[in-house]
XYZ file of C-alpha atoms in Angstrom:
195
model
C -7.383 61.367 26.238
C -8.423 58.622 24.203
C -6.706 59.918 21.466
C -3.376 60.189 23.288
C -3.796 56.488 24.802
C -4.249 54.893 21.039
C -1.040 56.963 20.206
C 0.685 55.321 23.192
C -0.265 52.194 21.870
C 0.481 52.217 18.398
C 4.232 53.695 19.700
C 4.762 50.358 22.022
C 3.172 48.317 19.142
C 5.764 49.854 16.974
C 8.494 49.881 18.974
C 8.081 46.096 20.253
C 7.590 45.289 16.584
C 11.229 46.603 16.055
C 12.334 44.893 18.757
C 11.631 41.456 17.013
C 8.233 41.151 18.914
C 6.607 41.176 14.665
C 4.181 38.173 13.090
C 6.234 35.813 11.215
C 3.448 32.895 12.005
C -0.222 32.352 11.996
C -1.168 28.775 12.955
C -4.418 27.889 12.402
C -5.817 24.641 13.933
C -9.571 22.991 13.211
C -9.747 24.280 9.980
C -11.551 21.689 7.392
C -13.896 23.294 5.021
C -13.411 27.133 5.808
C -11.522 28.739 2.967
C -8.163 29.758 4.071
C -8.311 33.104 2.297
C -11.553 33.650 4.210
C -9.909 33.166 7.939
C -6.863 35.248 6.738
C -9.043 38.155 5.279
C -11.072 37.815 8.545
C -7.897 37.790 10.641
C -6.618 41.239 9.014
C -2.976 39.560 9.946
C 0.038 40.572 7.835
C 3.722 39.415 8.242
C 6.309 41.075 10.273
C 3.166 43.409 11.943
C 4.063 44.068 15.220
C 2.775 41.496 17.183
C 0.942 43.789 19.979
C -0.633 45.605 17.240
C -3.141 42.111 16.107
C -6.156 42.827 18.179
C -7.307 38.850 18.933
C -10.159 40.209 20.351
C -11.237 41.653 17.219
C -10.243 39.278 15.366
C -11.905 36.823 17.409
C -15.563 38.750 16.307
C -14.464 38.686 12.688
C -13.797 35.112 12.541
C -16.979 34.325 14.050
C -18.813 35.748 11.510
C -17.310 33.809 8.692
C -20.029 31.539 7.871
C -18.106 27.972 8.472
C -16.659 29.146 11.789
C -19.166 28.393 14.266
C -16.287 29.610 17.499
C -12.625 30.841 17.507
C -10.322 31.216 20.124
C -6.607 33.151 19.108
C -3.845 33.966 21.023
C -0.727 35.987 20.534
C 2.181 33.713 21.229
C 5.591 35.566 21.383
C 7.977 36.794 20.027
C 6.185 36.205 16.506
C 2.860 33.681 16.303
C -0.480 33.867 16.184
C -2.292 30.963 17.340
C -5.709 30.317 15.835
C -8.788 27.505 16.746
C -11.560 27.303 15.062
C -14.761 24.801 15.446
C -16.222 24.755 12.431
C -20.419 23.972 11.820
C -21.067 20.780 10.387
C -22.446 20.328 6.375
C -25.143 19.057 6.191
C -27.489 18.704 3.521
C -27.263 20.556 -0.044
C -29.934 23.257 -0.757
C -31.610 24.015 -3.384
C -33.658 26.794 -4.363
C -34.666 28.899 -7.212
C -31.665 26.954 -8.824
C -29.328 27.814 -7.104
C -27.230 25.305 -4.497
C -25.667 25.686 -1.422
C -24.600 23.364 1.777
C -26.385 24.085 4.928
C -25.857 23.160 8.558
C -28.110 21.206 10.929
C -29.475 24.831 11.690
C -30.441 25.517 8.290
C -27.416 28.325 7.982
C -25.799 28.555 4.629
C -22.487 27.689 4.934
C -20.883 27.993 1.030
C -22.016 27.636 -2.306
C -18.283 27.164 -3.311
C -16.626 23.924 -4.176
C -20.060 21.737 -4.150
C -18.331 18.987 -5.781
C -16.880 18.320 -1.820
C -20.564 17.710 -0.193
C -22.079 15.438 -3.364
C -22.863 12.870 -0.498
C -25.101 14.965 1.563
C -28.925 14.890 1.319
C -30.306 17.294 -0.987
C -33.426 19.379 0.346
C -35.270 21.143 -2.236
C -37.495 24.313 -1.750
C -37.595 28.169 -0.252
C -38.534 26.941 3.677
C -36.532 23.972 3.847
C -33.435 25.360 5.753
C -36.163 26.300 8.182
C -37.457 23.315 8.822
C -34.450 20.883 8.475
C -33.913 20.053 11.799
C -37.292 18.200 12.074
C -37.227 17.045 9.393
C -33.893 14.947 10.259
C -35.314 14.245 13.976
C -38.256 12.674 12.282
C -36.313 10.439 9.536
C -33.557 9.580 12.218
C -36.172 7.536 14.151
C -36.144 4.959 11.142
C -31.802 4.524 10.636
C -32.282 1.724 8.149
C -34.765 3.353 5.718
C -33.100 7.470 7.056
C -29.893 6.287 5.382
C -31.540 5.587 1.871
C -32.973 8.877 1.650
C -31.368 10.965 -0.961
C -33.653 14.238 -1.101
C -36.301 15.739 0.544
C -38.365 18.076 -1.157
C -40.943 21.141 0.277
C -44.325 21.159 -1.032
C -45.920 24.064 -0.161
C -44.721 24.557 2.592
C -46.276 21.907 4.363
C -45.496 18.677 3.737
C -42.073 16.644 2.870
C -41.574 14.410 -0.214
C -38.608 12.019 0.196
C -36.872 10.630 -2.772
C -35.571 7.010 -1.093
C -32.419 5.221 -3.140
C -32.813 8.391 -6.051
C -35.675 6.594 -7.628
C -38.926 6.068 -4.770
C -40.937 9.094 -4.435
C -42.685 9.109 -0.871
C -44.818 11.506 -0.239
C -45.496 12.079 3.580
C -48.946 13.615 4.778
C -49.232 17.137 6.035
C -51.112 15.852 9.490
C -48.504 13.344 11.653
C -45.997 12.676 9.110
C -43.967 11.312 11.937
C -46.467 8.328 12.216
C -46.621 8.094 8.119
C -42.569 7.394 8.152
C -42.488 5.101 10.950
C -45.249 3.163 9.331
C -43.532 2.943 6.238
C -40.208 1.459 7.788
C -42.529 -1.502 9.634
C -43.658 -2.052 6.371
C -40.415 -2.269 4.477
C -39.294 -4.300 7.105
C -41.724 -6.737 7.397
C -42.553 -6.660 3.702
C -39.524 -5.908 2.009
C -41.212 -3.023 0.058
């Protein structure tokens, strides 16, 4: 039965398709960083396929998992587009480890190692656990805006405590125990002292 009902459907898919109901469009809206190629190979949409053959639903699940999208919505618009949103996850720092670089969201998910050139800006955290712990890490340096925005890198020692490189050339090396308190010390000192 199953069987026969796919049949049926590939029949109305084909006929409508002949009918002028086939993709001649694909609109895709939100799209900033995600390769094209990658929400086209994801979208497994060709032109003049009959429209009721694109399963958005599907395609919805694919797109998800490319690693920039973070949620999709797509509709079939007759007689002939495809109408695509994406969000996409934010970049935000530059990984590196074992020498090898990639950008990472807020979440610590790798979101390319393609094109780095584009995220140059972004803070670079160095070391295996660092995606893990990024989020933290930015909660803690956020509570001092002033001194947070002159941080360039921030590297994992052991896997226990942070060493920030302030203005690419001041080495800061936060304690394993309350490094909250360390940092917030430091910017009362730089303010008051001008260190």
């Amino acid at each position: 039965a199953a069987a026969i009902g796919e049949q049926a459907q590939g029949v109305v898919a084909s006929l409508t398709g002949a009918m002028g109901l086939a993709v001649t469009n694909v609109y895709v809206e939100g799209r900033v960083h995600a390769e094209r190629d990658d929400i086209l190979r994801a979208l497994q949409v060709r032109r003049q396929m009959p429209l009721l053959a694109f399963d958005p639903h599907a395609a919805k699940a694919r797109l998800e998992a490319v690693p920039w999208i973070e949620s999709a919505s797509i509709e079939r618009r007759a007689p002939d587009t495809i109408y695509v949103r994406v969000i996409e996850r934010r970049p935000f720092a530059l990984w590196q480890h074992d020498q090898h670089l990639a950008v990472i969201d807020r979440d610590g998910r790798v979101l390319t190692d393609r094109r780095l050139d584009r995220f140059a800006n972004l803070l670079l955290l160095v070391g295996t656990d660092a995606p893990r712990r990024t989020a933290e890490l930015f909660e803690m340096i956020a509570a001092e805006p002033a001194l947070a925005e002159r941080v360039t890198a921030a590297i994992r020692v052991g896997g226990r405590r942070w060493n920030l490189r302030i203005d690419d050339a001041t080495e800061i090396k936060l304690p394993e125990d309350e490094p909250a308190a360390a940092w917030t010390n430091l910017a009362k000192l730089d303010r008051e002292q001008g260190l």
